[in-house]
Each structure stands twice: as structure tokens, then as C-alpha cells.
mmCIF file of C-alpha atoms in Angstrom:
data_model
loop_
_atom_site.group_PDB
_atom_site.id
_atom_site.type_symbol
_atom_site.label_atom_id
_atom_site.label_comp_id
_atom_site.label_asym_id
_atom_site.label_seq_id
_atom_site.Cartn_x
_atom_site.Cartn_y
_atom_site.Cartn_z
ATOM 1 C CA MET P 825 -17.689 0.509 0.082
ATOM 2 C CA PRO P 826 -18.552 -2.963 -2.084
ATOM 3 C CA ALA P 827 -19.578 -5.910 -0.348
ATOM 4 C CA ASP P 828 -17.644 -8.828 -0.510
ATOM 5 C CA THR P 829 -18.944 -10.860 -3.834
ATOM 6 C CA PHE P 830 -15.966 -13.130 -4.238
ATOM 7 C CA GLY P 831 -17.009 -17.180 -3.888
ATOM 8 C CA PRO P 832 -15.994 -19.789 -1.440
ATOM 9 C CA LEU P 833 -12.047 -20.072 -0.309
ATOM 10 C CA GLU P 834 -11.541 -22.819 -3.561
ATOM 11 C CA LYS P 835 -7.863 -23.197 -2.331
ATOM 12 C CA PRO P 836 -5.573 -23.306 1.045
ATOM 13 C CA ALA P 837 -3.933 -19.878 1.399
ATOM 14 C CA LEU P 838 -1.128 -22.136 1.538
ATOM 15 C CA ALA P 839 -1.347 -22.966 -1.697
ATOM 16 C CA ARG P 840 -1.122 -19.272 -3.396
ATOM 17 C CA PRO P 841 1.754 -18.402 -5.056
ATOM 18 C CA LEU P 842 1.402 -14.789 -3.742
ATOM 19 C CA GLN P 843 0.935 -13.149 0.121
ATOM 20 C CA LEU P 844 0.080 -9.719 0.229
ATOM 21 C CA GLU P 845 3.064 -9.371 2.994
ATOM 22 C CA LEU P 846 3.130 -5.643 4.384
ATOM 23 C CA LEU P 847 0.195 -2.084 3.328
ATOM 24 C CA ARG P 848 2.289 1.102 4.485
ATOM 25 C CA LEU P 849 -0.502 3.670 5.146
ATOM 26 C CA GLY P 850 -0.370 7.404 6.127
ATOM 27 C CA ASP P 851 -2.025 6.434 9.512
ATOM 28 C CA THR P 852 -0.324 7.618 13.191
ATOM 29 C CA ALA P 853 -0.774 4.329 15.466
ATOM 30 C CA ALA P 854 -2.527 6.052 17.678
ATOM 31 C CA ALA P 855 -5.588 5.971 14.971
ATOM 32 C CA TRP P 856 -5.350 1.946 14.706
ATOM 33 C CA SER P 857 -5.169 2.389 18.413
ATOM 34 C CA ALA P 858 -8.214 4.540 19.206
ATOM 35 C CA ALA P 859 -10.315 2.027 16.963
ATOM 36 C CA GLY P 860 -9.482 -1.196 19.096
ATOM 37 C CA PHE P 861 -6.173 -2.678 17.256
ATOM 38 C CA PHE P 862 -3.076 -3.491 19.056
ATOM 39 C CA VAL P 863 -0.185 -1.820 17.721
ATOM 40 C CA SER P 864 3.113 -2.683 18.628
ATOM 41 C CA ALA P 865 6.164 0.052 19.469
ATOM 42 C CA GLU P 866 7.170 -0.181 16.157
ATOM 43 C CA ALA P 867 3.804 1.233 14.741
ATOM 44 C CA THR P 868 2.414 -1.594 13.066
ATOM 45 C CA VAL P 869 -1.098 -3.933 12.564
ATOM 46 C CA THR P 870 -0.523 -7.272 12.340
ATOM 47 C CA LEU P 871 -4.122 -8.964 10.418
ATOM 48 C CA GLY P 872 -3.384 -12.434 9.417
ATOM 49 C CA GLN P 873 -0.065 -12.756 7.509
ATOM 50 C CA THR P 874 -0.202 -8.920 6.332
ATOM 51 C CA ILE P 875 1.242 -6.203 9.023
ATOM 52 C CA ILE P 876 -0.157 -2.623 8.440
ATOM 53 C CA GLU P 877 2.481 -0.379 8.571
ATOM 54 C CA CYS P 878 1.363 3.223 9.830
ATOM 55 C CA THR P 879 3.762 5.945 8.799
ATOM 56 C CA GLY P 880 2.135 8.731 11.025
ATOM 57 C CA PRO P 881 0.003 11.688 8.671
ATOM 58 C CA GLY P 882 0.693 11.343 4.875
ATOM 59 C CA GLU P 883 -0.814 9.711 1.935
ATOM 60 C CA PRO P 884 -4.187 7.011 2.534
ATOM 61 C CA PHE P 885 -1.743 4.079 0.945
ATOM 62 C CA GLN P 886 1.910 4.623 0.779
ATOM 63 C CA GLY P 887 3.042 1.255 -0.916
ATOM 64 C CA TRP P 888 2.598 -2.547 -0.584
ATOM 65 C CA GLN P 889 5.183 -5.729 -1.078
ATOM 66 C CA ILE P 890 3.743 -8.599 -1.864
ATOM 67 C CA HIS P 891 6.000 -11.734 -1.956
ATOM 68 C CA GLY P 892 5.953 -13.656 -5.314
ATOM 69 C CA CYS P 893 5.174 -10.307 -7.478
ATOM 70 C CA GLN P 894 6.772 -10.632 -10.101
ATOM 71 C CA ILE P 895 8.627 -6.878 -9.696
ATOM 72 C CA GLN P 896 10.463 -6.799 -13.192
ATOM 73 C CA ASP P 897 7.497 -7.446 -14.762
ATOM 74 C CA CYS P 898 5.295 -4.093 -13.211
ATOM 75 C CA GLN P 899 5.174 -1.167 -14.843
ATOM 76 C CA ILE P 900 8.242 2.244 -13.709
ATOM 77 C CA GLN P 901 5.701 4.945 -12.770
ATOM 78 C CA GLY P 902 7.097 8.322 -14.003
ATOM 79 C CA ARG P 903 3.868 9.867 -16.004
ATOM 80 C CA GLN P 904 1.780 12.978 -14.998
ATOM 81 C CA ILE P 905 -1.611 11.478 -13.753
ATOM 82 C CA GLN P 906 -4.356 13.777 -15.744
ATOM 83 C CA GLY P 907 -5.765 17.083 -14.276
ATOM 84 C CA SER P 908 -2.297 16.637 -11.463
ATOM 85 C CA SER P 909 0.790 19.336 -12.171
ATOM 86 C CA SER P 910 3.060 16.777 -10.491
ATOM 87 C CA SER P 911 3.998 13.549 -11.679
ATOM 88 C CA ILE P 912 4.246 10.214 -10.008
ATOM 89 C CA SER P 913 8.017 9.214 -8.225
ATOM 90 C CA GLU P 914 9.300 6.463 -10.841
ATOM 91 C CA HIS P 915 8.654 3.447 -9.352
ATOM 92 C CA PRO P 916 7.592 0.000 -9.704
ATOM 93 C CA SER P 917 3.655 -0.334 -9.236
ATOM 94 C CA ILE P 918 1.307 -2.643 -10.764
ATOM 95 C CA ASP P 919 -0.922 0.060 -12.973
ATOM 96 C CA GLY P 920 -0.005 2.854 -10.312
ATOM 97 C CA LEU P 921 -0.276 1.092 -7.317
ATOM 98 C CA LYS P 922 3.581 1.354 -5.301
ATOM 99 C CA LEU P 923 5.605 -2.441 -5.029
ATOM 100 C CA LEU P 924 8.030 -1.406 -2.004
ATOM 101 C CA ALA P 925 11.174 -2.914 -3.575
ATOM 102 C CA ALA P 926 13.451 -4.711 -1.537
ATOM 103 C CA SER P 927 15.515 -1.533 -0.502
ATOM 104 C CA ASP P 928 12.323 0.039 0.934
ATOM 105 C CA GLN P 929 10.780 -3.338 2.213
ATOM 106 C CA GLY P 930 9.225 -2.693 6.087
ATOM 107 C CA PRO P 931 8.897 -5.318 8.737
ATOM 108 C CA SER P 932 8.370 -8.914 8.666
ATOM 109 C CA LEU P 933 5.797 -10.831 10.512
ATOM 110 C CA ASN P 934 8.859 -12.861 12.697
ATOM 111 C CA SER P 935 10.066 -9.576 13.414
ATOM 112 C CA VAL P 936 7.712 -7.013 15.022
ATOM 113 C CA ALA P 937 5.530 -7.654 18.339
ATOM 114 C CA SER P 938 1.480 -9.122 17.907
ATOM 115 C CA GLN P 939 -1.306 -10.071 19.832
ATOM 116 C CA PRO P 940 -5.423 -10.071 19.832
ATOM 117 C CA HIS P 941 -6.381 -7.386 18.819
ATOM 118 C CA PRO P 942 -9.040 -6.108 21.732
ATOM 119 C CA ASN P 943 -11.989 -5.179 19.327
ATOM 120 C CA GLY P 944 -11.733 -8.841 18.036
ATOM 121 C CA ILE P 945 -10.854 -8.280 14.416
ATOM 122 C CA THR P 946 -8.028 -11.026 12.677
ATOM 123 C CA SER P 947 -7.812 -10.521 9.467
ATOM 124 C CA ILE P 948 -7.640 -8.800 6.256
ATOM 125 C CA ASP P 949 -10.833 -9.923 4.121
ATOM 126 C CA HIS P 950 -10.610 -8.516 0.619
ATOM 127 C CA ILE P 951 -8.445 -5.047 -0.433
ATOM 128 C CA VAL P 952 -11.084 -2.981 -2.993
ATOM 129 C CA VAL P 953 -9.231 -1.521 -5.763
ATOM 130 C CA SER P 954 -10.316 1.046 -8.109
ATOM 131 C CA THR P 955 -9.402 2.144 -11.903
ATOM 132 C CA GLY P 956 -10.551 4.000 -14.425
ATOM 133 C CA ASP P 957 -9.683 1.224 -16.910
ATOM 134 C CA SER P 958 -10.148 -2.526 -16.002
ATOM 135 C CA GLN P 959 -8.585 -4.024 -19.011
ATOM 136 C CA ARG P 960 -5.324 -2.552 -18.240
ATOM 137 C CA SER P 961 -5.105 -3.011 -14.603
ATOM 138 C CA ILE P 962 -6.238 -6.594 -15.145
ATOM 139 C CA ALA P 963 -3.384 -7.421 -17.832
ATOM 140 C CA ALA P 964 -1.306 -5.642 -15.246
ATOM 141 C CA PHE P 965 -2.140 -7.546 -12.452
ATOM 142 C CA GLU P 966 -1.958 -10.690 -14.303
ATOM 143 C CA SER P 967 1.660 -9.334 -15.552
ATOM 144 C CA ALA P 968 2.736 -8.914 -11.413
ATOM 145 C CA GLY P 969 2.037 -12.626 -11.310
ATOM 146 C CA PHE P 970 -1.933 -12.454 -10.156
ATOM 147 C CA GLU P 971 -4.243 -14.879 -11.141
ATOM 148 C CA VAL P 972 -7.880 -13.715 -12.492
ATOM 149 C CA ARG P 973 -9.312 -15.692 -9.677
ATOM 150 C CA GLY P 974 -13.628 -14.467 -10.883
ATOM 151 C CA SER P 975 -15.143 -11.851 -11.940
ATOM 152 C CA ARG P 976 -18.741 -10.567 -12.521
ATOM 153 C CA SER P 977 -20.741 -7.392 -13.935
ATOM 154 C CA THR P 978 -22.939 -4.994 -11.846
ATOM 155 C CA SER P 979 -24.678 -2.035 -11.631
ATOM 156 C CA SER P 980 -25.248 -2.286 -7.359
ATOM 157 C CA TYR P 981 -23.285 0.562 -7.288
ATOM 158 C CA GLY P 982 -24.548 3.234 -10.229
ATOM 159 C CA SER P 983 -23.308 2.737 -12.864
ATOM 160 C CA PRO P 984 -22.296 -0.507 -14.769
ATOM 161 C CA MET P 985 -19.069 -1.776 -13.574
ATOM 162 C CA ARG P 986 -17.048 -4.662 -13.541
ATOM 163 C CA GLN P 987 -15.621 -6.339 -10.747
ATOM 164 C CA THR P 988 -12.527 -8.678 -10.805
ATOM 165 C CA PHE P 989 -11.112 -10.867 -8.508
ATOM 166 C CA PHE P 990 -7.422 -12.463 -7.341
ATOM 167 C CA TRP P 991 -5.905 -13.585 -4.578
ATOM 168 C CA ALA P 992 -2.905 -12.148 -2.396
ATOM 169 C CA GLY P 993 -2.774 -15.197 -0.085
ATOM 170 C CA ASP P 994 -5.451 -15.163 2.616
ATOM 171 C CA VAL P 995 -6.570 -11.431 0.969
ATOM 172 C CA ILE P 996 -8.804 -10.956 -1.376
ATOM 173 C CA VAL P 997 -7.614 -8.112 -3.791
ATOM 174 C CA GLU P 998 -11.319 -7.086 -5.614
ATOM 175 C CA LEU P 999 -10.480 -4.272 -8.693
ATOM 176 C CA MET P 1000 -13.630 -2.351 -9.751
ATOM 177 C CA GLY P 1001 -13.862 -0.563 -12.623
ATOM 178 C CA PRO P 1002 -15.644 0.221 -15.947
ATOM 179 C CA ASP P 1003 -17.710 -2.777 -17.922
ATOM 180 C CA LEU P 1004 -17.171 -4.082 -21.045
ATOM 181 C CA GLY P 1005 -18.057 -1.174 -23.409
ATOM 182 C CA GLU P 1006 -17.911 1.291 -20.634
ATOM 183 C CA ALA P 1007 -16.116 4.266 -20.718
ATOM 184 C CA THR P 1008 -12.903 4.334 -19.728
ATOM 185 C CA SER P 1009 -10.346 6.875 -18.843
ATOM 186 C CA GLU P 1010 -6.551 6.758 -17.823
ATOM 187 C CA SER P 1011 -7.019 6.916 -13.918
ATOM 188 C CA PRO P 1012 -4.216 4.705 -12.530
ATOM 189 C CA ALA P 1013 -5.743 1.859 -10.223
ATOM 190 C CA GLN P 1014 -5.965 3.118 -6.543
ATOM 191 C CA ILE P 1015 -6.963 1.903 -3.016
ATOM 192 C CA PHE P 1016 -10.221 2.109 -2.517
ATOM 193 C CA GLY P 1017 -11.211 0.598 0.478
ATOM 194 C CA LEU P 1018 -10.707 -2.459 3.475
ATOM 195 C CA ALA P 1019 -12.393 -5.162 4.709
ATOM 196 C CA LEU P 1020 -11.646 -6.760 7.567
ATOM 197 C CA VAL P 1021 -12.528 -9.950 9.386
ATOM 198 C CA ALA P 1022 -13.487 -10.297 12.927
ATOM 199 C CA ALA P 1023 -13.947 -13.568 14.839
ATOM 200 C CA ASP P 1024 -17.363 -12.433 16.153
ATOM 201 C CA LEU P 1025 -19.036 -9.651 15.094
ATOM 202 C CA GLU P 1026 -21.215 -9.707 17.046
ATOM 203 C CA SER P 1027 -18.408 -9.389 19.891
ATOM 204 C CA THR P 1028 -16.788 -6.388 17.887
ATOM 205 C CA ALA P 1029 -19.547 -3.782 17.444
ATOM 206 C CA ALA P 1030 -20.197 -4.354 21.174
ATOM 207 C CA ALA P 1031 -16.349 -3.819 21.855
ATOM 208 C CA LEU P 1032 -16.438 -0.358 19.233
ATOM 209 C CA GLY P 1033 -19.457 0.894 20.331
ATOM 210 C CA GLU P 1034 -20.882 3.637 17.785
ATOM 211 C CA LEU P 1035 -17.331 3.553 16.300
ATOM 212 C CA LEU P 1036 -19.238 0.498 14.145
ATOM 213 C CA GLY P 1037 -21.796 0.843 12.190
ATOM 214 C CA THR P 1038 -25.124 -1.065 12.173
ATOM 215 C CA PRO P 1039 -24.109 -4.711 10.622
ATOM 216 C CA LYS P 1040 -26.269 -5.748 7.599
ATOM 217 C CA ALA P 1041 -26.419 -8.848 5.163
ATOM 218 C CA ALA P 1042 -23.264 -9.081 2.945
ATOM 219 C CA VAL P 1043 -23.532 -9.890 -0.813
ATOM 220 C CA GLN P 1044 -21.623 -12.437 0.134
ATOM 221 C CA THR P 1045 -24.860 -15.331 1.566
ATOM 222 C CA GLY P 1046 -24.872 -16.142 5.225
ATOM 223 C CA ARG P 1047 -22.405 -13.100 6.210
ATOM 224 C CA GLN P 1048 -22.720 -9.438 7.627
ATOM 225 C CA ILE P 1049 -20.515 -6.632 7.078
ATOM 226 C CA ALA P 1050 -20.957 -3.113 9.255
ATOM 227 C CA ARG P 1051 -18.993 -0.111 8.376
ATOM 228 C CA LEU P 1052 -16.167 1.655 10.494
ATOM 229 C CA ARG P 1053 -16.493 5.053 11.353
ATOM 230 C CA THR P 1054 -12.528 5.921 10.256
ATOM 231 C CA ASN P 1055 -13.021 9.666 10.134
ATOM 232 C CA SER P 1056 -13.966 9.506 13.890
ATOM 233 C CA VAL P 1057 -10.418 8.245 15.095
ATOM 234 C CA GLY P 1058 -8.664 9.334 11.643
ATOM 235 C CA ILE P 1059 -7.921 6.194 9.293
ATOM 236 C CA GLY P 1060 -7.359 7.357 6.047
ATOM 237 C CA LEU P 1061 -8.909 4.042 4.111
ATOM 238 C CA PRO P 1062 -12.503 3.358 4.493
ATOM 239 C CA ILE P 1063 -12.737 -0.019 5.952
ATOM 240 C CA ALA P 1064 -15.627 -2.494 6.180
ATOM 241 C CA VAL P 1065 -15.478 -5.380 8.932
ATOM 242 C CA MET P 1066 -16.977 -8.345 7.880
ATOM 243 C CA SER P 1067 -18.420 -11.973 9.745
ATOM 244 C CA PRO P 1068 -15.791 -14.563 8.966
ATOM 245 C CA HIS P 1069 -16.365 -16.623 5.756
ATOM 246 C CA LEU P 1070 -18.581 -19.793 5.922
ATOM 247 C CA SER P 1071 -17.297 -23.503 6.140
ATOM 248 C CA SER P 1072 -17.509 -24.869 2.976
#
């Protein structure tokens, strides 16, 4: 998973118009519990201002709820994905990333039990989104009310890629796709993985033992990052754990 490359926090989360409130994932509650998270009786995990809702075995990403998102301006997906014999059912989305409609919204922070996680992880740092066409996906995010907060070109992961960054409240959305001038595809945007924040990465490493890889320097100066061995517990998306942002 790409490491965090976003710059210092330039304004408080409360001053940002959007907030990622819910991630619906096709994982079991037991999987997240085995990774050292407190899981409520409602099969939810609270991380910062975001709730992760575990629905049981299924597709790793099943939708997200973003407060302030301009759903009326989002795409209605009903097209067939290249190389697939089935089409996506119609629903509002950001270039293929399902948005939970008002009739399908999940629990809120006020409605679920929460307590500190035994593994010391506190929040979501960023969500990595991959796309076959950077310009198309950027336009879709902007139509939904997101504002581009930074971008860069990199070849650190093989082919030339473009990273574009958005804020969703206290969460960074990192979009990765072909750089300018590179070949594009019709592949929709997809959640590639999550990067979480531990209050003390050394303590989290001790608590998780072999479930967490060896921390190493992150791209962002002064921070460290380690991979959570999600396959060992049955979590569908790749997850990295990072040390906190440095105080500005």
C-alpha cells in the first residue's frame, strides 16, 4: 500500500465541509476483534469520526457514507465493467464507489458503543483509492463536493502514477491512477486499502505481535508505517498502521 504523502494538516477537521462517517465492509466482527479492535454488539468499529460496519463475509468494500456529499450530482452506476459479464446495480456512486443512500444509511457515532481499542489504534489516516483514469475520477470527486488539496507524480510503485489528495473531514482520500500522458482504462475507482493511526506505534506493535510487520520510515518525514497482516485474521482490505502526524 502506498505510504502517506499528504502534507501537514492545514486546517482543523471541523472546518472541512465533508466527513467520512461510515465504511461498510464485508468482514466479520470476529476478524476485527482478532486484530485488537473493540467491536460493538452492533458489529461496528469506531475510528476517529468514522464508523466501520462489519456485515459478515462478502465484498471487501460495500459502500460509504459521507456527510455533506452532493449525492444528487454523483453518477448513477448501471454500466457493465470491462471484462465482467455482470453490471453494477444502479446506485449513486463516486466513479463506482457506492454511496449509501438515505434509505440505506448505517449507524451513527451517537448510536453505537465505543471504547479505546486494545491495540492502541485511534483513527483512519487515509483511504487509498485506485482508478483506471485519474482525470475521470478527479472530476467525479469534485462533482460530489470534494476539493483537490494536493497532487504529485511518482514512479515509486512501478509505472508512472499520479496521486491526488482530498479531505473527508479527519480522513485523507488518496486517489492513485495513471499520470498525465499515460494510458487510461475504463476501470472504475476502487478502495485499495486503509492506513490507520496508532497513538504509539511501538506499543501497538507490541500488542499485535506477529500480526504487525516491522515499522519503517514512511514517505512523510518523521512518521513510521507498518503493515497489518490482515490475511491472518480475515480482513478483506489491505491495512497499514502509522505513527501520528507531527505537530505543526
